[in-house]
Coordinates of C-alpha atoms in Angstrom, one line a residue:
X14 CA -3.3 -77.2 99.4
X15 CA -6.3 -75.4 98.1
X16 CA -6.3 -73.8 95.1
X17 CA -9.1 -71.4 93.2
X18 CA -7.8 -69.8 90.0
X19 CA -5.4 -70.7 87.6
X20 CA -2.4 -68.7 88.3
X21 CA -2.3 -71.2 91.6
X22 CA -2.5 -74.3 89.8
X23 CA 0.8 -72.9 88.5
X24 CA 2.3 -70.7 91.2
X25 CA 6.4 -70.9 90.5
X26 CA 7.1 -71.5 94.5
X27 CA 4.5 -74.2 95.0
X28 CA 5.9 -76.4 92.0
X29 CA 9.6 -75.8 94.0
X30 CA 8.2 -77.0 97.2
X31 CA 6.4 -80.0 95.7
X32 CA 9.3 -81.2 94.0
X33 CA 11.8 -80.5 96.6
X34 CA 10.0 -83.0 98.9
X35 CA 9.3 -85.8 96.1
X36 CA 13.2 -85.5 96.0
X37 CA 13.2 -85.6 99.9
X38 CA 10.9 -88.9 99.8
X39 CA 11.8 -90.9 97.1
X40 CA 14.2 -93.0 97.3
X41 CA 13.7 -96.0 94.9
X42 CA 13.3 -96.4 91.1
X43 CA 9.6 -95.9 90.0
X44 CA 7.9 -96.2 86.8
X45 CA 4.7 -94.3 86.7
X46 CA 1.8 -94.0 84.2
X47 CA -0.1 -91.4 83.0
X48 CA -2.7 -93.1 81.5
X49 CA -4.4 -89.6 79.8
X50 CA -3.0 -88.2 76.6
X51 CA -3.9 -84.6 78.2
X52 CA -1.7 -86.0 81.1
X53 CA 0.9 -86.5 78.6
X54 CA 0.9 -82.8 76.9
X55 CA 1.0 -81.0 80.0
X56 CA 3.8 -83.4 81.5
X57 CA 5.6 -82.4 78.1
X58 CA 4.5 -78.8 78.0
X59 CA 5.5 -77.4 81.6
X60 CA 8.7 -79.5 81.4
X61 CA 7.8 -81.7 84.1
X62 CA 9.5 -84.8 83.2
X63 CA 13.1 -83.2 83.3
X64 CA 12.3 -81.9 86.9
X65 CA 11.6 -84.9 88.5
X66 CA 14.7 -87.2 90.0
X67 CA 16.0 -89.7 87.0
X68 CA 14.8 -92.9 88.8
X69 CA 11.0 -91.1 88.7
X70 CA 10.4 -92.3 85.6
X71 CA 7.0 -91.2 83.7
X72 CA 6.0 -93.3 81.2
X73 CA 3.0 -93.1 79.2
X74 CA -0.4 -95.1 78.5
X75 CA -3.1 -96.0 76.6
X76 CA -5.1 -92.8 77.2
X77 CA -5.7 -91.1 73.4
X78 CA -8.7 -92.6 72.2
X79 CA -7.8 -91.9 68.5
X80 CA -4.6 -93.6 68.9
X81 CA -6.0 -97.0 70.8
X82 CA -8.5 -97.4 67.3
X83 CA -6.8 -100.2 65.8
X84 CA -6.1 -100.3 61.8
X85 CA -9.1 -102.2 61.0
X86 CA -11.6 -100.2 62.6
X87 CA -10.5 -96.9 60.9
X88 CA -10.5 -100.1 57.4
X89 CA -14.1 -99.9 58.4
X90 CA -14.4 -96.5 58.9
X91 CA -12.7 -95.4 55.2
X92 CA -14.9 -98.4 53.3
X93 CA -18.3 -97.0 55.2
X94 CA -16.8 -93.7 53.6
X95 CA -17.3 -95.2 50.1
X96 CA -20.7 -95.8 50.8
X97 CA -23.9 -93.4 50.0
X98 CA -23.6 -91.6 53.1
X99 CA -22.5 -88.5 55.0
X100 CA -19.9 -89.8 57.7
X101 CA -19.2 -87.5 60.7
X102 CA -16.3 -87.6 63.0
X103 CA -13.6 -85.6 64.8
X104 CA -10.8 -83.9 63.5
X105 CA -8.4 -86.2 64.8
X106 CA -9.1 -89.2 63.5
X107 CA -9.1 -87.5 59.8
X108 CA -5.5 -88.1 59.3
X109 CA -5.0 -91.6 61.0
X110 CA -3.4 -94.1 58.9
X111 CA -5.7 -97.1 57.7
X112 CA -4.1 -100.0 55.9
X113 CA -3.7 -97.8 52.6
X114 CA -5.0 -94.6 53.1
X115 CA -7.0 -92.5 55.7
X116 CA -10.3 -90.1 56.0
X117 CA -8.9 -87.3 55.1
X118 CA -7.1 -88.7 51.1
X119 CA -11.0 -90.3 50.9
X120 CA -12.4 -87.0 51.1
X121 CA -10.0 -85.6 49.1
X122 CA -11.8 -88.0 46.3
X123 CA -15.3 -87.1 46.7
X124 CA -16.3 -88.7 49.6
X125 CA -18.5 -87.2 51.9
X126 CA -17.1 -86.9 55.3
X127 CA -17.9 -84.2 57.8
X128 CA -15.5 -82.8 60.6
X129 CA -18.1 -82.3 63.6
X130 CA -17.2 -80.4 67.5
X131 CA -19.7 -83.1 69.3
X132 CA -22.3 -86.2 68.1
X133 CA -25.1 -83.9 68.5
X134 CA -23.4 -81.8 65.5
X135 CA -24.0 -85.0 63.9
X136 CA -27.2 -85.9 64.7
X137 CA -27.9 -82.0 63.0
X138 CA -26.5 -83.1 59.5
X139 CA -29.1 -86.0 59.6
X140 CA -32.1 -83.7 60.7
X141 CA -30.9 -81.8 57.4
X142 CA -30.5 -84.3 55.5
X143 CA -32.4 -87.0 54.0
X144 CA -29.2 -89.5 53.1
X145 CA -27.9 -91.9 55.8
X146 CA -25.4 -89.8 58.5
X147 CA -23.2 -92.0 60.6
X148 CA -21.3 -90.3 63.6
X149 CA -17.8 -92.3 63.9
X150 CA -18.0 -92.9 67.9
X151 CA -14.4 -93.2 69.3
X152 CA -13.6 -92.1 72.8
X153 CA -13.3 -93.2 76.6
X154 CA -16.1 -92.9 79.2
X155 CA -15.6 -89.2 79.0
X156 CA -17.5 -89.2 75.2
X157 CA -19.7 -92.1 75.5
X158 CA -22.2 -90.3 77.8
X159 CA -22.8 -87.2 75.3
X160 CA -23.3 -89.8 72.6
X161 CA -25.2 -92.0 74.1
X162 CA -27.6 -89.0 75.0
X163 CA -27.5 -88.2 71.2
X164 CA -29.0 -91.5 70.4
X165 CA -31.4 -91.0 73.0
X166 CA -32.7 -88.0 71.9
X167 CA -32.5 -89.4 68.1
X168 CA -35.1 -92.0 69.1
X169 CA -37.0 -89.6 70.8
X170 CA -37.3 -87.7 67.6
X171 CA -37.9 -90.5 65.2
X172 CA -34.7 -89.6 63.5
X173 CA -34.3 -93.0 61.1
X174 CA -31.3 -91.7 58.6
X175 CA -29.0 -91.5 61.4
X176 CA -27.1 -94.0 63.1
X177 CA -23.6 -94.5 65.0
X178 CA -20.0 -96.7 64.5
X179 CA -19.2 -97.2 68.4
X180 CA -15.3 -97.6 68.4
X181 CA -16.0 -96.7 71.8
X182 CA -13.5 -98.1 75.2
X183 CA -13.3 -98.5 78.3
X184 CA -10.4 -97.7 80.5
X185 CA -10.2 -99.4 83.6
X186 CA -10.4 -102.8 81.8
X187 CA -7.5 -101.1 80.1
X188 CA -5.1 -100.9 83.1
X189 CA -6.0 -104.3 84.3
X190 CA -4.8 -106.1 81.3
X191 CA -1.6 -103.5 82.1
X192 CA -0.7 -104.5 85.4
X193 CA -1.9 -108.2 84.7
X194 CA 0.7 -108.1 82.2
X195 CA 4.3 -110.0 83.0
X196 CA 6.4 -107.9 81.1
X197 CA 5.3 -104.9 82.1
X198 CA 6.3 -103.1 85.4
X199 CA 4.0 -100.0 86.9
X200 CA 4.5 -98.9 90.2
X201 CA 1.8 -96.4 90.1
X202 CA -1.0 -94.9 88.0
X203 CA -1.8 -91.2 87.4
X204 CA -5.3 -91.8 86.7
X205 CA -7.0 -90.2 84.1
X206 CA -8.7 -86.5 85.4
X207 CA -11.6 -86.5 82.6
X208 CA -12.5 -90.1 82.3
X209 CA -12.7 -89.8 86.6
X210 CA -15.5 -87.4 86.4
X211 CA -17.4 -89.5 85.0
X212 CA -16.7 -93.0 87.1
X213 CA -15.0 -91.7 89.8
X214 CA -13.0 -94.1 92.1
X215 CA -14.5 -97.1 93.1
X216 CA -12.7 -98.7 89.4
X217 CA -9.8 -97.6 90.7
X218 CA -10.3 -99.2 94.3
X219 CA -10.0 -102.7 93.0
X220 CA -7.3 -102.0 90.7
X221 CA -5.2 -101.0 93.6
X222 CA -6.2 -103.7 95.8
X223 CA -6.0 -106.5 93.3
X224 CA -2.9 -105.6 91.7
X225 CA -1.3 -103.6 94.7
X226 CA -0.8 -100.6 92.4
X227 CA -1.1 -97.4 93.4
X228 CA -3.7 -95.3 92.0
X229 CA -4.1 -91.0 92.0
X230 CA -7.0 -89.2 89.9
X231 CA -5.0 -86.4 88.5
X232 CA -6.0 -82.8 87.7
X233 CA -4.0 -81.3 84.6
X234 CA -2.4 -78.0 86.0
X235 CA 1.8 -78.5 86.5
X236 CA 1.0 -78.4 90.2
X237 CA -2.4 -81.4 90.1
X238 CA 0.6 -83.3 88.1
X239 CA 3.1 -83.3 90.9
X240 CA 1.3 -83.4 93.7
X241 CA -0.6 -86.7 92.1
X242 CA 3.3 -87.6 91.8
X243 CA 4.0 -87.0 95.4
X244 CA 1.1 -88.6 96.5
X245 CA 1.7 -91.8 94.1
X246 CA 5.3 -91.6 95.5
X247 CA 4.1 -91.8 99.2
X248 CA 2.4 -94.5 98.7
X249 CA 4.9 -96.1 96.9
X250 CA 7.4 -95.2 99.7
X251 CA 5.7 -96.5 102.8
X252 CA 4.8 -99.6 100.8
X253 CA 0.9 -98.6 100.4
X254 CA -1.3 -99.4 97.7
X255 CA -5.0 -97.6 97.3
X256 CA -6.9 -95.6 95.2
X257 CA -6.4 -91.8 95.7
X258 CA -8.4 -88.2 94.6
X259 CA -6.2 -85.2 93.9
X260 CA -8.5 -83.8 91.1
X261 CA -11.2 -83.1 94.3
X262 CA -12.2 -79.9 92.6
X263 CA -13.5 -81.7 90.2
X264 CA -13.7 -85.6 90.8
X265 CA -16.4 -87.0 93.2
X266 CA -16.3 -90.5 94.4
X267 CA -19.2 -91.8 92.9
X268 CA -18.6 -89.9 90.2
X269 CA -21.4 -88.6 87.7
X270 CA -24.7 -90.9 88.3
X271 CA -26.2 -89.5 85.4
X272 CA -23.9 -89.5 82.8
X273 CA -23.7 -93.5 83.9
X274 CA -27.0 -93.7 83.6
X275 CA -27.5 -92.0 80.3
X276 CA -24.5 -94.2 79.3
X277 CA -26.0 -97.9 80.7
X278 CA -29.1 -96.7 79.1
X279 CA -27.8 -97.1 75.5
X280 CA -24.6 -99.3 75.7
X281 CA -23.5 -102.2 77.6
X282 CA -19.8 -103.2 78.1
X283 CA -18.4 -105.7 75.0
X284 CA -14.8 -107.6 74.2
X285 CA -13.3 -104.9 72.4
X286 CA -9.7 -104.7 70.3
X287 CA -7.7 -102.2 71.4
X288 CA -3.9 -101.0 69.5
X289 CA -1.3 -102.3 70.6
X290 CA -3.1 -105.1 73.4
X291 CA -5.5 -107.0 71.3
X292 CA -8.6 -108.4 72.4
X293 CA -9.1 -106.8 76.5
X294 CA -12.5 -108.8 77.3
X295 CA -15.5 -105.9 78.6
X296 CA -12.8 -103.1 77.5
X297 CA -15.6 -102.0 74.6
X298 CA -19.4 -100.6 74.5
X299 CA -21.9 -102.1 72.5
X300 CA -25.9 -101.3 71.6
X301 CA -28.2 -102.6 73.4
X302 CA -31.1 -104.2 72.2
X303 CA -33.9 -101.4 72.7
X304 CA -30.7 -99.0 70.5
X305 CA -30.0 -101.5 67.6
X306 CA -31.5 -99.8 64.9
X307 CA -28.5 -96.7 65.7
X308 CA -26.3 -98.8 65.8
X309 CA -24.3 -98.8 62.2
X310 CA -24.1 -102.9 61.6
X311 CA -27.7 -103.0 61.5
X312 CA -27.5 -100.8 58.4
X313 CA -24.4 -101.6 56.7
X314 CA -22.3 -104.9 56.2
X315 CA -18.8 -103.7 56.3
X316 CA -16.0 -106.0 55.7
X317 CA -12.5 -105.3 55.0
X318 CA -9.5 -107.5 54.1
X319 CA -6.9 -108.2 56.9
X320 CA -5.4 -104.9 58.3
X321 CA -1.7 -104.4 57.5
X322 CA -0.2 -102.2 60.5
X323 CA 2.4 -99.8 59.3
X324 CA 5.8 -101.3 58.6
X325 CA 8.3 -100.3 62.0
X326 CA 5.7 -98.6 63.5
X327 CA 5.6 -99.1 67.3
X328 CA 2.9 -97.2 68.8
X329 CA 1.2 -100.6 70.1
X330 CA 4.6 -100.5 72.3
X331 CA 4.3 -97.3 73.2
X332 CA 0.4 -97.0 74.4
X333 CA 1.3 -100.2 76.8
X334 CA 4.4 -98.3 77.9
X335 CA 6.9 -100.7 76.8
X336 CA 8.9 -98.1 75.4
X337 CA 8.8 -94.7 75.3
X338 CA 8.0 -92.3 71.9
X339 CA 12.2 -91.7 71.1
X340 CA 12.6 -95.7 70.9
X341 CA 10.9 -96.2 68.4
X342 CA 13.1 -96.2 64.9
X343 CA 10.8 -94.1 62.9
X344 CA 10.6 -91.4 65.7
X345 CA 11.4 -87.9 64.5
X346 CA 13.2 -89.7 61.4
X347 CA 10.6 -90.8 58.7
X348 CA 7.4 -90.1 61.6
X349 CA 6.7 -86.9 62.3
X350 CA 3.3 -84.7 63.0
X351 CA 4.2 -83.5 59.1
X352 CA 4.3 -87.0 58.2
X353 CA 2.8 -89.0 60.5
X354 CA 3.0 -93.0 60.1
X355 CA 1.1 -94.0 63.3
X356 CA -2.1 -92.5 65.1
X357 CA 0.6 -91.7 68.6
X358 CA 2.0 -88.9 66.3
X359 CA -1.0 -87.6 64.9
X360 CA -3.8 -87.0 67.4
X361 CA -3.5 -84.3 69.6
X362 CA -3.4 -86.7 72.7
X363 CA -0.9 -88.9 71.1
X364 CA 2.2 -89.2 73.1
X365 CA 4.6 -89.6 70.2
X366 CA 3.3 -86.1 69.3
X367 CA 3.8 -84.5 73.2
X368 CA 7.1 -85.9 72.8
X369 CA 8.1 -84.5 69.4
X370 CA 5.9 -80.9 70.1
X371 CA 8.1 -80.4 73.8
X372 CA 11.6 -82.0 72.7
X373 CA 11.2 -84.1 75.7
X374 CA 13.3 -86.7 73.8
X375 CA 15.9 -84.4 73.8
X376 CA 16.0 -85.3 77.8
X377 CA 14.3 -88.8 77.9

């Protein structure tokens, strides 16, 4: 199937055809992930998941960066707010929930905390400025690169007032403590289209032989989401297990050397804590030595009290797809995007928000 402009990617006819034969083909109960938070809006916003056979069952993952920030990092995020400094981050993570309050109510009281489109927006505030600017650095290997090439260029330029928080993670180590995990059954992975471009498959390649779990890099057009479901569900069919490309228009196999190498020039992989799974060892991205002085522990000592995770709230449950958004108790009740108690129904990847913006638990 080759397709060139957009009206293809969601011609009416094609979308019949490919789910006429996933009906045709599948036969057995599946449980498959989309691990992307984009993933997750489009599945919600063509009404894909009430197409599909009931025993296809999408479910979904750990893919919004924002929401996989655990409670004490966005603690260290709000007390480096109360500090002498400019802090710059994305819009999404200004209304997160912290232990007792989030960016946004901080800035609300004075503080000084910028709403920036990229880390080079940041790295602008501290050319402009003479007080300390820290860029809040959350985000999969999709981000990282385009950071990491802001710090190189801020050493490059002698720029000493800025410097970075690297909440930064890694998603393949991700999906391994997933299907390593014994209470958890995935029979396939819809692989993550924008985090791809960057690593390509080869990750992917010894997830699927390891674990014998199915993997398709998925493009995010209603007709890349299907066919990655038919080709997850041939696999899944004949018995198969191996690492797949639909997103070929945009997804190379080695995927992109040089944002790698940008990245592996600034970073190297740490134990990070992600929501919801705890410690996942080599899952995070650290300075390296020749980057320290970015790095925003080598200026500040920030310490916060234990994190208290808000009470009922089950989005750890629902990035490791143990259940979906409508199961858990606060869903559309007391959490909604107008009052949001966890990050899944505030960020604009977060699942609990696809679900609530589509209906889809009206159907799930």
């Amino acid at each position: 199937m080759k397709l060139r402009y957009i009206d293809e990617f969601r011609d009416p006819e094609v979308a019949r055809r490919l789910l006429s034969e996933i009906k045709k083909i599948s036969r057995r109960p599946v449980r498959l992930m989309e691990v992307c938070g984009t993933h997750t809006m489009n599945i919600g916003r063509y009404g894909l998941r009430g197409l599909l056979p009931h025993h296809v069952q999408l479910i979904s993952g750990p893919g919004c960066p924002v929401c996989v920030t655990t409670t004490k990092e966005i603690d260290m995020m709000i007390k480096l707010a109360e500090e002498d400094v400019t802090v710059a981050t994305f819009g999404d993570l200004m209304r997160v929930p912290g232990s007792h309050t989030n960016l946004n109510h901080q800035r609300a009281r004075g503080a000084d905390i910028r709403v920036v489109y990229s880390s080079f927006d940041a790295l602008g505030l501290a050319l402009k400025n003479l007080k300390p600017v820290v860029f809040l650095g959350v985000g999969f290997e999709t981000t990282a690169p385009t950071v990491a090439a802001t710090i190189i260029e801020a050493k490059k330029r002698r720029v000493r007032n800025f410097s970075v928080f690297s909440a930064h993670k890694l998603i393949p180590p991700a999906m391994e403590a997933l299907v390593s995990s014994p209470d958890l059954r995935i029979d396939g992975f819809i692989c993550p289209g924008h985090v791809s471009v960057i690593i390509g498959l080869r990750p992917y390649k010894v997830l699927a032989e390891r674990y014998k779990v199915p993997c398709v890099i998925t493009g995010f057009e209603p007709l890349d989401i299907l066919q990655g479901i038919l080709m997850l569900i041939k696999q899944i069919e004949k018995g198969k297990a191996k690492a797949e490309i639909q997103y070929t228009r945009a997804v190379k196999e080695e995927g992109n050397w040089k944002a790698k190498e940008v990245m592996e020039e600034v970073f190297s992989p740490c134990d990070a804590n992600w929501r919801g799974f705890g410690l996942i060892p080599q899952s995070g991205l650290c300075f390296k030595e020749e980057y320290k002085e970015f790095d925003v522990n080598s200026h500040f000592d920030i310490k916060v009290d234990e994190a208290k995770e808000p009470l009922s709230c089950r989005c750890g449950d629902v990035l490791k797809g143990k259940i979906i958004p409508p199961q858990c108790p606060l869903f559309a009740k007391v959490c909604r995007p107008a009052n949001p108690i966890g990050p899944c129904m505030v960020s604009s990847e977060g699942s609990c928000a696809a679900y609530y913006k589509y209906r889809d638990w009206e159907i799930a």
